[in-house]
Short mmCIF file of C-alpha atoms in Angstrom, two decimals:
data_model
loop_
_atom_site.label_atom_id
_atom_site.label_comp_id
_atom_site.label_asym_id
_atom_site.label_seq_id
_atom_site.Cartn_x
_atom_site.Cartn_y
_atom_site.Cartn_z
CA UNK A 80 -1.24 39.46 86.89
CA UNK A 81 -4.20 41.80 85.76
CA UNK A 82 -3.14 44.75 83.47
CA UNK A 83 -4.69 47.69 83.32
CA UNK A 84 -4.66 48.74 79.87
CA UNK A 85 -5.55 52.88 78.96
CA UNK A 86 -8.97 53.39 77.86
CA UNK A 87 -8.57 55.23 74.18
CA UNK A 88 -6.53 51.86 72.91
CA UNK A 89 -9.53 49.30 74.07
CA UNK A 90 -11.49 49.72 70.80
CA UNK A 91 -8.69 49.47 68.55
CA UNK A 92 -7.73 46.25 71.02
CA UNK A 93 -9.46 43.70 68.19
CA UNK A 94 -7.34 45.52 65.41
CA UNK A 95 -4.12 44.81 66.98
CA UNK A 96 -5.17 41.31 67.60
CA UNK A 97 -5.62 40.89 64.03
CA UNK A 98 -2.51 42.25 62.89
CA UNK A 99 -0.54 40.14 65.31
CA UNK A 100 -2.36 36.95 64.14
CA UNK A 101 -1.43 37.94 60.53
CA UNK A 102 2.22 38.88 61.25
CA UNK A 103 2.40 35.22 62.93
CA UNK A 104 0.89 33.66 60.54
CA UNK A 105 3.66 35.08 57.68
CA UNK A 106 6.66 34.79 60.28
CA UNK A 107 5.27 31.21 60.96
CA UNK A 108 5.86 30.17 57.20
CA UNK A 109 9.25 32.07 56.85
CA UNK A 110 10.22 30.09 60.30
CA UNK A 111 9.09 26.87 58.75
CA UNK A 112 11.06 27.57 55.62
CA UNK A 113 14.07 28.55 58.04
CA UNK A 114 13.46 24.98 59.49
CA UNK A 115 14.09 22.82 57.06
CA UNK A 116 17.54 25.21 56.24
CA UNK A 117 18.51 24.87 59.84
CA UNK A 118 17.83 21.03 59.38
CA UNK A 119 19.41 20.63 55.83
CA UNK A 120 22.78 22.19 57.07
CA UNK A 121 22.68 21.09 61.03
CA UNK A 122 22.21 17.35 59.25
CA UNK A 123 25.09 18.15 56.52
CA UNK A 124 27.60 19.13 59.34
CA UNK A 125 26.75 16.11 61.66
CA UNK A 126 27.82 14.17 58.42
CA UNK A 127 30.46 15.94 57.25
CA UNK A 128 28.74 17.51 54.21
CA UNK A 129 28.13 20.99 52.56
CA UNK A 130 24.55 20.71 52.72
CA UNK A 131 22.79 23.52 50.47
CA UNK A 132 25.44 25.69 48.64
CA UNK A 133 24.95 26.77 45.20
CA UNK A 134 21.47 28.69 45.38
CA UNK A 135 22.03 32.08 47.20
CA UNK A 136 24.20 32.84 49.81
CA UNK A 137 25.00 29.56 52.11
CA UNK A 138 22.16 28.05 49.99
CA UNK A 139 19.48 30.29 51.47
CA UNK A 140 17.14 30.48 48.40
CA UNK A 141 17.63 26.72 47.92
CA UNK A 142 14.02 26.71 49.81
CA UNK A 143 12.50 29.20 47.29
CA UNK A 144 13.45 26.96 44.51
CA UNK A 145 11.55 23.88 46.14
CA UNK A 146 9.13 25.75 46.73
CA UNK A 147 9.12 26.80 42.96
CA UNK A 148 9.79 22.94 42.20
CA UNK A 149 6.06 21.98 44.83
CA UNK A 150 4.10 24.72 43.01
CA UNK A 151 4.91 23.49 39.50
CA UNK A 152 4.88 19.65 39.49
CA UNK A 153 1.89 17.52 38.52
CA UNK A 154 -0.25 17.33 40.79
CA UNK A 155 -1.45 13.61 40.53
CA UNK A 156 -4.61 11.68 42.83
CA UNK A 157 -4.72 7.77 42.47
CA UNK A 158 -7.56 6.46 40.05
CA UNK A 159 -9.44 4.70 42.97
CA UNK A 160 -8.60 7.58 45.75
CA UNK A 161 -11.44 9.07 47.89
CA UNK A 162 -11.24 12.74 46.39
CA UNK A 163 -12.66 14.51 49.03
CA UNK A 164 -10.83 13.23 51.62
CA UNK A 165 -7.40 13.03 49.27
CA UNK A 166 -8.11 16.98 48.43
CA UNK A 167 -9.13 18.16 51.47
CA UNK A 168 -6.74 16.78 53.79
CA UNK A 169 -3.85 18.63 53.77
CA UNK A 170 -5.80 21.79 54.49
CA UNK A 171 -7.47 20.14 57.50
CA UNK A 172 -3.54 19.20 58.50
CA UNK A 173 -2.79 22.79 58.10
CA UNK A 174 -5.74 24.06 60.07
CA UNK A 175 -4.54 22.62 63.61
CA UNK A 176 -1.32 24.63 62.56
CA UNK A 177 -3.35 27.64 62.73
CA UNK A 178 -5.92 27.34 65.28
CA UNK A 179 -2.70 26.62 67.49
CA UNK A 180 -0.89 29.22 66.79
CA UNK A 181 -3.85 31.77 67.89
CA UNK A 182 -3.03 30.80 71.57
CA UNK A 183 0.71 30.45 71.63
CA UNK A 184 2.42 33.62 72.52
CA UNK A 185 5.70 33.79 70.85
CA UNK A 186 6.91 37.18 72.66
CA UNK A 187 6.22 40.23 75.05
CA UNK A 188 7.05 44.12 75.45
CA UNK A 189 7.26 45.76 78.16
CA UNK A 190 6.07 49.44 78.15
CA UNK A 191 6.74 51.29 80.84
CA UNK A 192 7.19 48.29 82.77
CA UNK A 193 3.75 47.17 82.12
CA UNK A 194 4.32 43.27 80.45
CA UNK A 195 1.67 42.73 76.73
CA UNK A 196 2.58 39.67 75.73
CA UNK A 197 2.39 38.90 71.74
CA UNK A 198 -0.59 36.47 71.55
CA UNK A 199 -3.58 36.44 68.94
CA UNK A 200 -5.74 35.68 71.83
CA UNK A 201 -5.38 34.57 75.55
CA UNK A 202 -7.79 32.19 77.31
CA UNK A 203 -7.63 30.71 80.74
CA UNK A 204 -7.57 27.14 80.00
CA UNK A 205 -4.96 27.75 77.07
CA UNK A 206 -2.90 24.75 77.33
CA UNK A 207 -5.47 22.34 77.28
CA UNK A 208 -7.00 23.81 73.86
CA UNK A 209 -2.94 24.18 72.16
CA UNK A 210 -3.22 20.34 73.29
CA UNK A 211 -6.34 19.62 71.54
CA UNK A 212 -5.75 21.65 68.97
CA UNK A 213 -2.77 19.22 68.16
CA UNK A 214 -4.51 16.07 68.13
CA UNK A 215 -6.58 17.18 65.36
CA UNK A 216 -3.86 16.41 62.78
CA UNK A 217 -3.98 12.78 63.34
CA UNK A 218 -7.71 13.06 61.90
CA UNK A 219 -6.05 14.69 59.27
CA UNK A 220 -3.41 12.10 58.72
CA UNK A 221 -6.46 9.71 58.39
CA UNK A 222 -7.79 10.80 55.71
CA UNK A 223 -4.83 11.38 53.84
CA UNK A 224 -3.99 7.96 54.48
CA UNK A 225 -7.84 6.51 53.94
CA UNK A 226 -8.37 8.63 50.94
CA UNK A 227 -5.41 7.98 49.28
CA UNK A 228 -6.15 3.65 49.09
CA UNK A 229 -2.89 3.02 48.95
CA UNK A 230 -1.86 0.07 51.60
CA UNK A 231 1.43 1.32 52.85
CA UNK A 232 -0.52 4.88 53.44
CA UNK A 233 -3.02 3.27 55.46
CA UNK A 234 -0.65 0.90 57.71
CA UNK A 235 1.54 4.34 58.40
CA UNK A 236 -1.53 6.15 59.60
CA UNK A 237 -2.11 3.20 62.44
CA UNK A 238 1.17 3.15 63.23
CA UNK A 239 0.34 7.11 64.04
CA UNK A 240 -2.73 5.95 66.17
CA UNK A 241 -0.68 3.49 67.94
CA UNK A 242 1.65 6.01 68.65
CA UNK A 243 -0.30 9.17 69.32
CA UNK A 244 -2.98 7.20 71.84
CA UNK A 245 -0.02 6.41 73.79
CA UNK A 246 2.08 9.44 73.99
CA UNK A 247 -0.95 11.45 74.44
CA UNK A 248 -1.19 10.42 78.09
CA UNK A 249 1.85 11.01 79.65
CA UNK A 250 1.90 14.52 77.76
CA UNK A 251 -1.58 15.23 79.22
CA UNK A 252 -0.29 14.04 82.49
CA UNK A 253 2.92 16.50 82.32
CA UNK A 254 1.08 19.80 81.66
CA UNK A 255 -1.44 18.90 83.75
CA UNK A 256 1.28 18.76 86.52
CA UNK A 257 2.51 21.98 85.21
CA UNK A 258 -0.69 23.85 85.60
CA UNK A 259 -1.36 22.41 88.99
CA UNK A 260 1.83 23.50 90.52
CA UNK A 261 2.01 27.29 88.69
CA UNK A 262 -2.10 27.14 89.48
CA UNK A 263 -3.57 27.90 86.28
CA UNK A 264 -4.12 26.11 82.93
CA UNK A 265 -3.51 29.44 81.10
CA UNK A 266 0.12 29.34 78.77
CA UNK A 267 1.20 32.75 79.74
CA UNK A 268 0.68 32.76 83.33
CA UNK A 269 2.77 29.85 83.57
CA UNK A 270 5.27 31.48 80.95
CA UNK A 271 5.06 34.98 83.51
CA UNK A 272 5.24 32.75 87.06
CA UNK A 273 8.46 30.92 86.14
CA UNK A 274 10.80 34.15 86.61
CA UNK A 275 14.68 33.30 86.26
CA UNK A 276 13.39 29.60 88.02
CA UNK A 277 12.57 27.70 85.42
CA UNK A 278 10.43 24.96 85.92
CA UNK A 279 13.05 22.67 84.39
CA UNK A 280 14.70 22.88 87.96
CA UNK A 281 11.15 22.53 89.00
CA UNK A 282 10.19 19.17 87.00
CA UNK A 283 12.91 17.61 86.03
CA UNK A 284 11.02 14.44 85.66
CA UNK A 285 8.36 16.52 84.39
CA UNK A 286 10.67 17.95 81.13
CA UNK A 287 12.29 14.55 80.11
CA UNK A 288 8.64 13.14 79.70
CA UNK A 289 7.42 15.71 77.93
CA UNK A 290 10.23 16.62 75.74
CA UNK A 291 10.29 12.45 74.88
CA UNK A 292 6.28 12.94 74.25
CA UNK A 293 6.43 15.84 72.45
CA UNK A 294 8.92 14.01 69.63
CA UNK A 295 6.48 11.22 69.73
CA UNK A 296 3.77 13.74 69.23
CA UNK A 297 5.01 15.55 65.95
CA UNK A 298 6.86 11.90 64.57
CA UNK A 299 10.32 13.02 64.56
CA UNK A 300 13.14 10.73 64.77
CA UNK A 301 13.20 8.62 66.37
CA UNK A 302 9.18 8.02 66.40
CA UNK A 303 8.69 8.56 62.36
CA UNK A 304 7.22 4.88 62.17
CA UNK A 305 4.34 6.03 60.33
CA UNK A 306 6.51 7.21 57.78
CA UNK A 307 10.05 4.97 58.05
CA UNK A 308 11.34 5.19 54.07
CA UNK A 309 12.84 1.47 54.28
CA UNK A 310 9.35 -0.25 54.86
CA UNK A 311 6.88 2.28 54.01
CA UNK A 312 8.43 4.40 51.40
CA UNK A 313 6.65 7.61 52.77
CA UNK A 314 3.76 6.22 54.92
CA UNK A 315 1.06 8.12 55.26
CA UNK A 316 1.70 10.65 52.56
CA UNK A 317 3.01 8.11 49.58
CA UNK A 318 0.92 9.49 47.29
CA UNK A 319 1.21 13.12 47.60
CA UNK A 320 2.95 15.22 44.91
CA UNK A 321 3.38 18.72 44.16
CA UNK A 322 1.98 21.27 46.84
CA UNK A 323 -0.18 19.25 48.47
CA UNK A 324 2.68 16.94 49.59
CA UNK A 325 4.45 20.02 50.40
CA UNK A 326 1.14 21.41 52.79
CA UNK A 327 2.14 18.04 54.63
CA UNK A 328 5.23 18.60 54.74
CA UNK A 329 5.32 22.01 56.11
CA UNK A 330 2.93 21.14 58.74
CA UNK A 331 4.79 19.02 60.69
CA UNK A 332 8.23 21.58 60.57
CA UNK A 333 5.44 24.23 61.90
CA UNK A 334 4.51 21.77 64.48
CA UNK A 335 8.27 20.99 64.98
CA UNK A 336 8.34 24.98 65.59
CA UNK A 337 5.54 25.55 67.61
CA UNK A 338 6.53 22.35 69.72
CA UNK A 339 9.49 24.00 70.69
CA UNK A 340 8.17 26.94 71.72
CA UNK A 341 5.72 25.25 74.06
CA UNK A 342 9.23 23.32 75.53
CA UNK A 343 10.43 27.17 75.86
CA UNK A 344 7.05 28.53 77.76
CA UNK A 345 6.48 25.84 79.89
CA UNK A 346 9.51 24.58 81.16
CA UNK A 347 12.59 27.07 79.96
CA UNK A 348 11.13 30.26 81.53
CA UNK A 349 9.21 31.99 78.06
CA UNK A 350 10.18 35.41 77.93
CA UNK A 351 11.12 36.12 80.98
CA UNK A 352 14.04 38.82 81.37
CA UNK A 353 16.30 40.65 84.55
CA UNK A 354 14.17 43.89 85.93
CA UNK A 355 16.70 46.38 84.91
CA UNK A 356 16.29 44.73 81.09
CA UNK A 357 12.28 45.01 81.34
CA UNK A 358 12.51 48.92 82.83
CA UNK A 359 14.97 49.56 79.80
CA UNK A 360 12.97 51.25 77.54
CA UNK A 361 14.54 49.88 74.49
CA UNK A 362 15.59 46.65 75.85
CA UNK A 363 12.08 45.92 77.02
CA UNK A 364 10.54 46.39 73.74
CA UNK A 365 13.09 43.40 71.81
CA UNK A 366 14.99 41.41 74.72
CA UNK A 367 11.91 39.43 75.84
CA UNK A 368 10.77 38.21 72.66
CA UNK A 369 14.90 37.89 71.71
CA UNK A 370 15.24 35.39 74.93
CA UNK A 371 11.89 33.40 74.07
CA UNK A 372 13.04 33.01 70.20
CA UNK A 373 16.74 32.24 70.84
CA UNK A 374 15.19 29.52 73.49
CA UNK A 375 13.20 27.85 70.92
CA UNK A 376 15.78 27.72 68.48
CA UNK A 377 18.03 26.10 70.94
CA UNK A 378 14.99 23.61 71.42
CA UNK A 379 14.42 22.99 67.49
CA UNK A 380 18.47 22.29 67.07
CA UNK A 381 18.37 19.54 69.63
CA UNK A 382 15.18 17.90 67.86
CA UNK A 383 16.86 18.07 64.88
CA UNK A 384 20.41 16.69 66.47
CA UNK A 385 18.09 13.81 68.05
CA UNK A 386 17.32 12.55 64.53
CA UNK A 387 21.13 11.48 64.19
CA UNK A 388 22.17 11.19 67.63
CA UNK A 389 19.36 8.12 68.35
CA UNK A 390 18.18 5.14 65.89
CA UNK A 391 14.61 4.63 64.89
CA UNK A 392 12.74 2.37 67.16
CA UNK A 393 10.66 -0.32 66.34
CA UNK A 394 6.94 0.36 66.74
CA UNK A 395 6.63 -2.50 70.24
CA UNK A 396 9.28 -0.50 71.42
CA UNK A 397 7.07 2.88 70.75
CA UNK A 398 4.39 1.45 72.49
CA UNK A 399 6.29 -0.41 75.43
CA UNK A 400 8.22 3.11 76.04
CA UNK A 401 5.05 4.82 76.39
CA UNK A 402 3.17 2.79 78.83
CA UNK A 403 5.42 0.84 80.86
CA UNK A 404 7.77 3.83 81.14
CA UNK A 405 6.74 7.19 80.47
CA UNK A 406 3.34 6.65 82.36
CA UNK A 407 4.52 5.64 85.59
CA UNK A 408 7.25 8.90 85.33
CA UNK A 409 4.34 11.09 84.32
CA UNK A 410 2.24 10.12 87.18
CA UNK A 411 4.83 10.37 89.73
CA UNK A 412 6.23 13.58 88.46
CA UNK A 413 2.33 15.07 88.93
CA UNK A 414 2.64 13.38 92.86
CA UNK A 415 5.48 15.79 92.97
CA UNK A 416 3.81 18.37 91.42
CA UNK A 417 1.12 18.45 93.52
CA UNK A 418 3.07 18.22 96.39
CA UNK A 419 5.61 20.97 95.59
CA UNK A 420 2.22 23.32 94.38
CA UNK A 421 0.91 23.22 98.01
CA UNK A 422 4.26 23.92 99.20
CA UNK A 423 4.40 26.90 96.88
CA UNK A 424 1.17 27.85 97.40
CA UNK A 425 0.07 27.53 94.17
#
């Protein structure tokens, strides 16, 4: 959908760019903080604890006093580490974080009926570079895990490669199938051509493979083999203290958050809201972004509740999953894709 946008707010279209990539950027941290809450207390009630209590209200500013603890512990490098790959990898971790989140839209007003969604930037072949964009951080987890000489470090990051190289396919294969049957590649024209269908009714298929992918993608449970505690103490990041083990650490809850909103655009109908909510002039300025958000939360919850609903797998299993099983689906989920595009018209 092409919209016209008035004349006298074109040259101040850059500045508002800007100061949506900045306000993301902040609400990005504060929603990774809110994470790890939502996981810490989610996990205590599946277990039948309290969780974080004493520090602020329902243990709230519990996260501002780890963060105080990250910023004022020693921060310590192995004797025989590589130092410019130890030092400079978590900020390469944290820059697929970022260059992510500039094509992710994460809300829209409407203005007079007229639809702006809330994206840094929007580019027709947007999926494919959120996708690539991703797969930088297992270069990142590389040289954390190279740098840091440490054995265990190094055996996680393969495990990751192992991994990643084959859940990479079927998740290609999946948005691929998306973007062939909505016709373009670009996140919020598929976000915008889903309406009240969602193309979880769509792709059923389509949505089990990717959600399954996705968790393989970011290493949650139960596809954290590159850092399981019982044989690899932390994997990958064993000899991280201080902030820079907490840069790692926050990057994969902000992939954990961005993750789900791509589950939300793509498959559980973005922002999309009722006419008479999108003509409301009040309405139209919070519900769509409201819908999107409470979406992804939804989303994040169920990762979380997979990490004690499902035991870790072994890392044949990881593999066997991903090519004898999730392949096949992927590929005839995009048969169906295809098909149901040319019925569609896409």
């Amino acid at each position: 959908m092409v919209i016209e946008i008035p004349e006298f707010i074109v040259p101040f279209i850059p500045w508002i760019r800007g100061l949506v990539g900045l306000s993301l950027v902040g609400a990005i941290f504060l929603g990774a903080m809110g994470a790890v809450w939502i996981e810490r207390k989610l996990s205590a009630d599946i277990q039948f604890r309290h969780g974080p209590s004493r520090v602020g209200k329902f243990g709230l500013l519990q996260l501002v006093a780890d963060a105080i603890k990250l910023f004022t512990k020693e921060d310590m490098r192995p004797s025989n580490a590589d130092r410019l790959l130890f030092d400079n990898a978590p900020i390469f971790m944290m820059s697929s974080v970022f260059l992510m989140l500039v094509a992710i839209p994460v809300g829209a007003v409407f203005i007079n009926g007229v639809e702006y969604p809330l994206a840094v930037t929007e580019m027709d072949i947007s999926v494919l570079y959120i996708e690539a964009m991703s797969a930088i951080t297992i270069f990142g987890i590389f040289m954390i895990a190279y740098g840091s000489n440490n054995k265990y470090s190094l055996l996680g990051a393969f495990r990751n490669f192992a991994r990643m190289v084959g859940y990479e396919v079927p998740l290609g294969i999946t948005v691929v199938s998306v973007a062939i049957m909505t016709g373009s590649l670009n996140i919020v024209e598929i976000a915008q051509s889903q309406g009240l269908l969602w193309n979880i009714f769509l792709q059923p298929i389509g949505f089990i493979v990717f959600f399954i992918a996705l968790m393989a993608d970011m290493g949650r449970l139960p596809f954290d083999q590159n850092e399981s505690e019982e044989e690899l103490v932390a994997g990958w990041i064993t000899e991280y203290t201080g902030m820079r083990f907490g840069l790692g650490f926050f990057a994969e809850y902000i992939h954990m958050i961005l993750g789900s909103f791509l589950v939300a655009l793509l498959f559980l109908g973005g922002w999309n809201v009722p006419a008479f909510i999108a003509n409301n002039a009040v309405l139209g300025l919070i519900a769509p972004t409201g819908f999107l958000l409470l979406k992804t939360v939804l989303v994040l919850m169920t990762i979380i509740g997979m990490r004690w609903a499902v035991p870790r797998f072994r890392i044949d299993q990881v593999v066997d999953m991903s090519w004898k099983k999730l392949l096949p689906l992927s590929l005839l989920n995009l048969v169906w894709a295809v098909g149901l595009g040319l019925y569609l018209g896409a």
